[in-house]
Amino acid sequence: SIEKQGAGAAMIKNPRRARAVIRAAMEGVADGGEAIPVSVKTRIGFNKNELETWLPELLAEKPAMITVHARTRKDMSKVPARWEHVKCAVEIRDELQKTLQKNEQTLIFGNGDITDLEDGRNKAKAAGADGAMLGRAIFGNPWLFGVPAISIEEKLWVMVEHTALFEELLGDIKNFAIMKKHFKAYVNGFDGAVELRGRLMETETADQVKNIVDEFLTSQKPLI
Ligand SMILES: Cc1cc2nc3c(=O)[nH]c(=O)nc-3n(C[C@H](O)[C@H](O)[C@H](O)COP(=O)(O)O)c2cc1C
């Protein structure tokens, strides 16, 4: 697993290695001759909040940005993200980098349980963070960052395209069942969604999904 290799959240247990990885990434982009910023994303700790000792290790490498997912590894996703820890991360950054110019400081972004852009802006502002990272909010809603409103028809055709691409690009290595959580995310909040979702849960190929969506939209045409 990722963790058994000492990667992912297990990096928190080995700050020396984590710092070496950050330095290697920075050297790699420098060698490439491009000014690509290197960012880090981390949880607040492994079994408990370790920001007081862990964050200074990361900050010492001066990455362009650190995103703090406001949970421990042990929390998984079972408890709500605790944004007060993002605030704490900002305070640690402010203290440790107080002698740096503002544009040389590491940006601190918060992550965890943001539902939409407004929620992200509010949470970042309340924590004093420089920004926010959204994860699961994008499920079923790839328009999240741009288009304000989208028709059901367009949404369903994007789901069909998403499914076809999944099959084409990942069909050999991933189980089709993985798409089903996306069907749940795309298909909700409109008349007939529950029944349509039920039918999609029975599918095994992108073609079947396309046919079901086609049938659904044809039957609904006068309504949407
Ligand atoms: C399917 C899935 C895959 C994820 N993979 C990664 C990953 O590879 N690296 C990572 O740092 N976080 C990963 N995460 C965690 C998210 O980046 C994010 O920290 C977490 O979902 C909390 O944010 P959210 O509430 O906005 O989703 C993953 C989350 C999900 C749901």
mmCIF file of C-alpha atoms and ligand atoms in Angstrom:
data_model
loop_
_atom_site.group_PDB
_atom_site.id
_atom_site.type_symbol
_atom_site.label_atom_id
_atom_site.label_comp_id
_atom_site.label_asym_id
_atom_site.label_seq_id
_atom_site.Cartn_x
_atom_site.Cartn_y
_atom_site.Cartn_z
ATOM 1 C CA SER A 1 0.000 0.000 0.000
ATOM 2 C CA ILE A 2 0.965 3.654 -0.274
ATOM 3 C CA GLU A 3 1.464 3.848 3.457
ATOM 4 C CA LYS A 4 3.561 0.689 3.708
ATOM 5 C CA GLN A 5 6.015 2.294 1.286
ATOM 6 C CA GLY A 6 6.332 5.163 3.754
ATOM 7 C CA ALA A 7 4.447 7.441 1.363
ATOM 8 C CA GLY A 8 1.236 9.442 1.779
ATOM 9 C CA ALA A 9 0.298 10.148 5.388
ATOM 10 C CA ALA A 10 3.133 7.859 6.579
ATOM 11 C CA MET A 11 5.515 10.691 5.603
ATOM 12 C CA ILE A 12 4.380 12.400 8.798
ATOM 13 C CA LYS A 13 6.279 9.705 10.720
ATOM 14 C CA ASN A 14 9.494 10.452 8.876
ATOM 15 C CA PRO A 15 9.976 14.207 8.509
ATOM 16 C CA ARG A 16 13.564 13.790 7.329
ATOM 17 C CA ARG A 17 12.422 11.771 4.352
ATOM 18 C CA ALA A 18 9.486 14.103 3.691
ATOM 19 C CA ARG A 19 11.876 17.038 3.562
ATOM 20 C CA ALA A 20 14.207 15.138 1.226
ATOM 21 C CA VAL A 21 11.254 14.464 -1.109
ATOM 22 C CA ILE A 22 10.276 18.147 -1.138
ATOM 23 C CA ARG A 23 13.889 19.157 -1.859
ATOM 24 C CA ALA A 24 14.138 16.582 -4.652
ATOM 25 C CA ALA A 25 10.946 17.948 -6.221
ATOM 26 C CA MET A 26 12.295 21.492 -6.012
ATOM 27 C CA GLU A 27 15.616 20.451 -7.532
ATOM 28 C CA GLY A 28 13.779 18.555 -10.254
ATOM 29 C CA VAL A 29 11.765 21.565 -11.378
ATOM 30 C CA ALA A 30 14.811 23.830 -11.090
ATOM 31 C CA ASP A 31 16.771 21.424 -13.326
ATOM 32 C CA GLY A 32 13.949 21.594 -15.841
ATOM 33 C CA GLY A 33 14.537 25.345 -15.992
ATOM 34 C CA GLU A 34 10.935 26.253 -15.341
ATOM 35 C CA ALA A 35 9.564 28.279 -12.450
ATOM 36 C CA ILE A 36 7.088 25.661 -11.277
ATOM 37 C CA PRO A 37 5.959 26.148 -7.664
ATOM 38 C CA VAL A 38 6.182 23.072 -5.440
ATOM 39 C CA SER A 39 3.300 22.550 -3.022
ATOM 40 C CA VAL A 40 2.681 20.066 -0.222
ATOM 41 C CA LYS A 41 -0.581 18.602 1.012
ATOM 42 C CA THR A 42 -0.803 17.073 4.460
ATOM 43 C CA ARG A 43 -3.109 15.950 7.197
ATOM 44 C CA ILE A 44 -2.623 17.521 10.642
ATOM 45 C CA GLY A 45 -0.950 14.416 12.053
ATOM 46 C CA PHE A 46 -0.957 10.638 12.014
ATOM 47 C CA ASN A 47 -2.688 9.508 15.216
ATOM 48 C CA LYS A 48 -3.095 12.947 16.759
ATOM 49 C CA ASN A 49 -2.651 16.593 15.877
ATOM 50 C CA GLU A 50 1.084 17.081 15.329
ATOM 51 C CA LEU A 51 1.042 20.441 13.563
ATOM 52 C CA GLU A 52 3.260 22.093 16.191
ATOM 53 C CA THR A 53 6.167 19.778 15.312
ATOM 54 C CA TRP A 54 5.291 18.601 11.785
ATOM 55 C CA LEU A 55 4.468 21.902 10.094
ATOM 56 C CA PRO A 56 7.790 23.585 11.003
ATOM 57 C CA GLU A 57 9.597 20.706 9.252
ATOM 58 C CA LEU A 58 7.656 21.366 6.059
ATOM 59 C CA LEU A 59 7.938 25.154 6.348
ATOM 60 C CA ALA A 60 11.718 24.866 6.696
ATOM 61 C CA GLU A 61 11.826 23.781 3.034
ATOM 62 C CA LYS A 62 9.796 26.861 2.053
ATOM 63 C CA PRO A 63 7.373 25.214 -0.387
ATOM 64 C CA ALA A 64 5.169 27.673 -2.282
ATOM 65 C CA MET A 65 2.055 26.348 -0.579
ATOM 66 C CA ILE A 66 0.966 23.857 2.056
ATOM 67 C CA THR A 67 -2.586 22.560 2.013
ATOM 68 C CA VAL A 68 -3.746 21.363 5.401
ATOM 69 C CA HIS A 69 -6.439 18.677 5.352
ATOM 70 C CA ALA A 70 -7.904 19.336 8.793
ATOM 71 C CA ARG A 71 -8.013 15.730 10.009
ATOM 72 C CA THR A 72 -5.503 13.148 11.236
ATOM 73 C CA ARG A 73 -4.766 9.941 9.344
ATOM 74 C CA LYS A 74 -6.555 8.076 12.125
ATOM 75 C CA ASP A 75 -9.669 10.214 11.595
ATOM 76 C CA MET A 76 -9.851 8.967 7.954
ATOM 77 C CA SER A 77 -12.949 10.871 6.718
ATOM 78 C CA LYS A 78 -15.174 9.761 9.571
ATOM 79 C CA VAL A 79 -15.137 12.915 11.668
ATOM 80 C CA PRO A 80 -15.827 16.425 10.417
ATOM 81 C CA ALA A 81 -12.760 18.396 9.348
ATOM 82 C CA ARG A 82 -11.645 20.719 12.145
ATOM 83 C CA TRP A 83 -10.859 24.040 10.552
ATOM 84 C CA GLU A 84 -9.539 25.499 13.794
ATOM 85 C CA HIS A 85 -6.396 23.514 12.947
ATOM 86 C CA VAL A 86 -6.068 25.421 9.664
ATOM 87 C CA LYS A 87 -6.129 28.619 11.711
ATOM 88 C CA CYS A 88 -3.426 27.148 13.901
ATOM 89 C CA ALA A 89 -1.331 26.305 10.815
ATOM 90 C CA VAL A 90 -1.605 29.913 9.648
ATOM 91 C CA GLU A 91 -0.385 31.107 13.068
ATOM 92 C CA ILE A 92 2.598 28.740 12.930
ATOM 93 C CA ARG A 93 3.480 29.986 9.426
ATOM 94 C CA ASP A 94 3.130 33.624 10.512
ATOM 95 C CA GLU A 95 5.455 33.066 13.438
ATOM 96 C CA LEU A 96 8.129 31.014 11.662
ATOM 97 C CA GLN A 97 8.217 33.111 8.508
ATOM 98 C CA LYS A 98 7.735 36.536 10.086
ATOM 99 C CA THR A 99 11.098 37.744 8.799
ATOM 100 C CA LEU A 100 10.206 36.831 5.197
ATOM 101 C CA GLN A 101 8.568 39.183 2.713
ATOM 102 C CA LYS A 102 4.880 38.376 2.191
ATOM 103 C CA ASN A 103 5.555 37.072 -1.338
ATOM 104 C CA GLU A 104 8.255 34.706 -0.047
ATOM 105 C CA GLN A 105 6.045 33.150 2.593
ATOM 106 C CA THR A 106 4.463 29.732 2.171
ATOM 107 C CA LEU A 107 0.762 30.034 1.387
ATOM 108 C CA ILE A 108 -1.524 28.047 3.688
ATOM 109 C CA PHE A 109 -4.670 26.529 2.157
ATOM 110 C CA GLY A 110 -7.317 24.656 4.132
ATOM 111 C CA ASN A 111 -9.080 21.479 3.021
ATOM 112 C CA GLY A 112 -11.937 19.347 4.274
ATOM 113 C CA ASP A 113 -15.752 19.264 3.904
ATOM 114 C CA ILE A 114 -16.122 22.332 1.678
ATOM 115 C CA THR A 115 -19.406 22.120 -0.236
ATOM 116 C CA ASP A 116 -19.068 24.945 -2.790
ATOM 117 C CA LEU A 117 -17.043 28.055 -3.642
ATOM 118 C CA GLU A 118 -18.826 30.315 -1.202
ATOM 119 C CA ASP A 119 -18.364 27.826 1.624
ATOM 120 C CA GLY A 120 -14.660 27.593 0.679
ATOM 121 C CA ARG A 121 -14.214 31.358 0.710
ATOM 122 C CA ASN A 122 -15.980 31.635 4.077
ATOM 123 C CA LYS A 123 -13.976 28.847 5.711
ATOM 124 C CA ALA A 124 -10.663 30.158 4.355
ATOM 125 C CA LYS A 125 -11.479 33.666 5.531
ATOM 126 C CA ALA A 126 -12.511 32.566 9.016
ATOM 127 C CA ALA A 127 -9.229 30.637 9.387
ATOM 128 C CA GLY A 128 -7.139 33.485 7.968
ATOM 129 C CA ALA A 129 -5.939 31.049 5.272
ATOM 130 C CA ASP A 130 -4.747 32.087 1.821
ATOM 131 C CA GLY A 131 -7.187 29.785 0.070
ATOM 132 C CA ALA A 132 -9.030 26.490 0.112
ATOM 133 C CA MET A 133 -8.816 23.180 -1.717
ATOM 134 C CA LEU A 134 -12.003 21.331 -2.687
ATOM 135 C CA GLY A 135 -12.107 17.566 -3.087
ATOM 136 C CA ARG A 136 -15.350 15.626 -3.042
ATOM 137 C CA ALA A 137 -17.448 18.712 -3.847
ATOM 138 C CA ILE A 138 -16.456 18.161 -7.481
ATOM 139 C CA PHE A 139 -18.111 14.708 -7.585
ATOM 140 C CA GLY A 140 -21.015 14.877 -10.016
ATOM 141 C CA ASN A 141 -20.377 18.584 -10.488
ATOM 142 C CA PRO A 142 -17.366 19.287 -12.723
ATOM 143 C CA TRP A 143 -18.864 22.765 -13.310
ATOM 144 C CA LEU A 144 -18.183 23.707 -9.710
ATOM 145 C CA PHE A 145 -15.502 26.265 -10.535
ATOM 146 C CA GLY A 146 -17.219 27.939 -13.443
ATOM 147 C CA VAL A 147 -20.672 27.593 -14.906
ATOM 148 C CA PRO A 148 -23.331 28.598 -12.344
ATOM 149 C CA ALA A 149 -26.244 26.487 -13.621
ATOM 150 C CA ILE A 150 -26.369 23.456 -15.836
ATOM 151 C CA SER A 151 -29.313 21.567 -17.368
ATOM 152 C CA ILE A 152 -30.070 18.019 -16.299
ATOM 153 C CA GLU A 153 -29.589 16.917 -19.889
ATOM 154 C CA GLU A 154 -26.094 18.371 -20.100
ATOM 155 C CA LYS A 155 -25.198 16.922 -16.729
ATOM 156 C CA LEU A 156 -26.286 13.444 -17.804
ATOM 157 C CA TRP A 157 -24.367 13.616 -21.086
ATOM 158 C CA VAL A 158 -21.233 14.586 -19.205
ATOM 159 C CA MET A 159 -21.811 11.547 -16.986
ATOM 160 C CA VAL A 160 -22.039 9.409 -20.140
ATOM 161 C CA GLU A 161 -18.778 10.916 -21.464
ATOM 162 C CA HIS A 162 -17.113 10.465 -18.064
ATOM 163 C CA THR A 163 -18.174 6.791 -18.082
ATOM 164 C CA ALA A 164 -16.910 6.217 -21.644
ATOM 165 C CA LEU A 165 -13.546 7.779 -20.743
ATOM 166 C CA PHE A 166 -13.352 5.698 -17.569
ATOM 167 C CA GLU A 167 -13.920 2.536 -19.593
ATOM 168 C CA GLU A 168 -11.447 3.561 -22.310
ATOM 169 C CA LEU A 169 -8.659 4.736 -20.004
ATOM 170 C CA LEU A 170 -9.105 2.640 -16.877
ATOM 171 C CA GLY A 171 -11.271 -0.282 -18.021
ATOM 172 C CA ASP A 172 -8.380 -2.740 -17.884
ATOM 173 C CA ILE A 173 -7.195 -1.846 -14.417
ATOM 174 C CA LYS A 174 -10.206 -0.596 -12.454
ATOM 175 C CA ASN A 175 -13.556 -2.158 -11.646
ATOM 176 C CA PHE A 176 -16.581 -0.563 -13.372
ATOM 177 C CA ALA A 177 -18.270 -0.431 -9.939
ATOM 178 C CA ILE A 178 -16.055 2.576 -9.112
ATOM 179 C CA MET A 179 -18.192 4.637 -11.518
ATOM 180 C CA LYS A 180 -21.270 4.002 -9.410
ATOM 181 C CA LYS A 181 -20.419 6.527 -6.747
ATOM 182 C CA HIS A 182 -20.199 9.073 -9.557
ATOM 183 C CA PHE A 183 -23.640 8.040 -10.862
ATOM 184 C CA LYS A 184 -25.010 8.769 -7.387
ATOM 185 C CA ALA A 185 -23.352 12.185 -7.451
ATOM 186 C CA TYR A 186 -24.580 13.124 -10.942
ATOM 187 C CA VAL A 187 -28.093 11.727 -10.638
ATOM 188 C CA ASN A 188 -29.926 13.411 -7.820
ATOM 189 C CA GLY A 189 -32.303 16.232 -7.074
ATOM 190 C CA PHE A 190 -34.602 15.949 -10.097
ATOM 191 C CA ASP A 191 -37.803 14.077 -10.968
ATOM 192 C CA GLY A 192 -37.083 10.454 -11.807
ATOM 193 C CA ALA A 193 -33.555 10.582 -10.358
ATOM 194 C CA VAL A 194 -34.127 7.758 -7.876
ATOM 195 C CA GLU A 195 -35.411 5.379 -10.538
ATOM 196 C CA LEU A 196 -32.702 6.374 -13.013
ATOM 197 C CA ARG A 197 -30.038 5.834 -10.375
ATOM 198 C CA GLY A 198 -31.468 2.400 -9.645
ATOM 199 C CA ARG A 199 -31.151 1.439 -13.309
ATOM 200 C CA LEU A 200 -27.592 2.816 -13.546
ATOM 201 C CA MET A 201 -26.527 0.727 -10.556
ATOM 202 C CA GLU A 202 -27.260 -2.385 -12.623
ATOM 203 C CA THR A 203 -24.961 -1.421 -15.492
ATOM 204 C CA GLU A 204 -21.636 -2.989 -16.394
ATOM 205 C CA THR A 205 -20.570 -1.047 -19.492
ATOM 206 C CA ALA A 206 -20.438 2.543 -20.751
ATOM 207 C CA ASP A 207 -22.766 1.616 -23.619
ATOM 208 C CA GLN A 208 -25.461 0.469 -21.207
ATOM 209 C CA VAL A 209 -25.165 3.770 -19.347
ATOM 210 C CA LYS A 210 -25.483 5.701 -22.594
ATOM 211 C CA ASN A 211 -28.588 3.762 -23.619
ATOM 212 C CA ILE A 212 -30.293 4.224 -20.275
ATOM 213 C CA VAL A 213 -29.585 7.973 -20.280
ATOM 214 C CA ASP A 214 -30.809 8.212 -23.860
ATOM 215 C CA GLU A 215 -34.048 6.436 -22.962
ATOM 216 C CA PHE A 216 -34.527 8.547 -19.855
ATOM 217 C CA LEU A 217 -34.031 11.827 -21.703
ATOM 218 C CA THR A 218 -36.310 10.769 -24.560
ATOM 219 C CA SER A 219 -39.056 9.851 -22.091
ATOM 220 C CA GLN A 220 -38.584 13.113 -20.188
ATOM 221 C CA LYS A 221 -38.188 15.369 -23.204
ATOM 222 C CA PRO A 222 -41.521 17.121 -22.787
ATOM 223 C CA LEU A 223 -40.713 17.758 -19.118
ATOM 224 C CA ILE A 224 -37.174 19.189 -19.053
HETATM 225 C C1 LIG B 1 -11.455 9.131 -4.101
HETATM 226 C C2 LIG B 1 -10.493 9.990 -3.311
HETATM 227 C C3 LIG B 1 -9.136 9.912 -3.576
HETATM 228 C C4 LIG B 1 -8.224 10.702 -2.866
HETATM 229 N N1 LIG B 1 -6.893 10.625 -3.159
HETATM 230 C C5 LIG B 1 -6.025 11.448 -2.532
HETATM 231 C C6 LIG B 1 -4.643 11.465 -2.884
HETATM 232 O O1 LIG B 1 -4.178 10.695 -3.729
HETATM 233 N N2 LIG B 1 -3.822 12.329 -2.240
HETATM 234 C C7 LIG B 1 -4.292 13.176 -1.274
HETATM 235 O O2 LIG B 1 -3.517 13.972 -0.738
HETATM 236 N N3 LIG B 1 -5.587 13.167 -0.917
HETATM 237 C C8 LIG B 1 -6.453 12.348 -1.526
HETATM 238 N N4 LIG B 1 -7.778 12.358 -1.162
HETATM 239 C C9 LIG B 1 -8.220 13.252 -0.083
HETATM 240 C C10 LIG B 1 -8.736 14.562 -0.649
HETATM 241 O O3 LIG B 1 -7.727 15.219 -1.384
HETATM 242 C C11 LIG B 1 -9.193 15.505 0.458
HETATM 243 O O4 LIG B 1 -8.124 15.801 1.309
HETATM 244 C C12 LIG B 1 -10.338 14.916 1.284
HETATM 245 O O5 LIG B 1 -11.294 14.276 0.452
HETATM 246 C C13 LIG B 1 -11.015 16.000 2.114
HETATM 247 O O6 LIG B 1 -11.438 17.079 1.323
HETATM 248 P P1 LIG B 1 -12.971 17.202 0.779
HETATM 249 O O7 LIG B 1 -13.855 17.154 1.982
HETATM 250 O O8 LIG B 1 -12.985 18.520 0.050
HETATM 251 O O9 LIG B 1 -13.189 16.030 -0.134
HETATM 252 C C14 LIG B 1 -8.695 11.585 -1.855
HETATM 253 C C15 LIG B 1 -10.059 11.647 -1.582
HETATM 254 C C16 LIG B 1 -10.972 10.859 -2.297
HETATM 255 C C17 LIG B 1 -12.441 10.964 -1.957
#
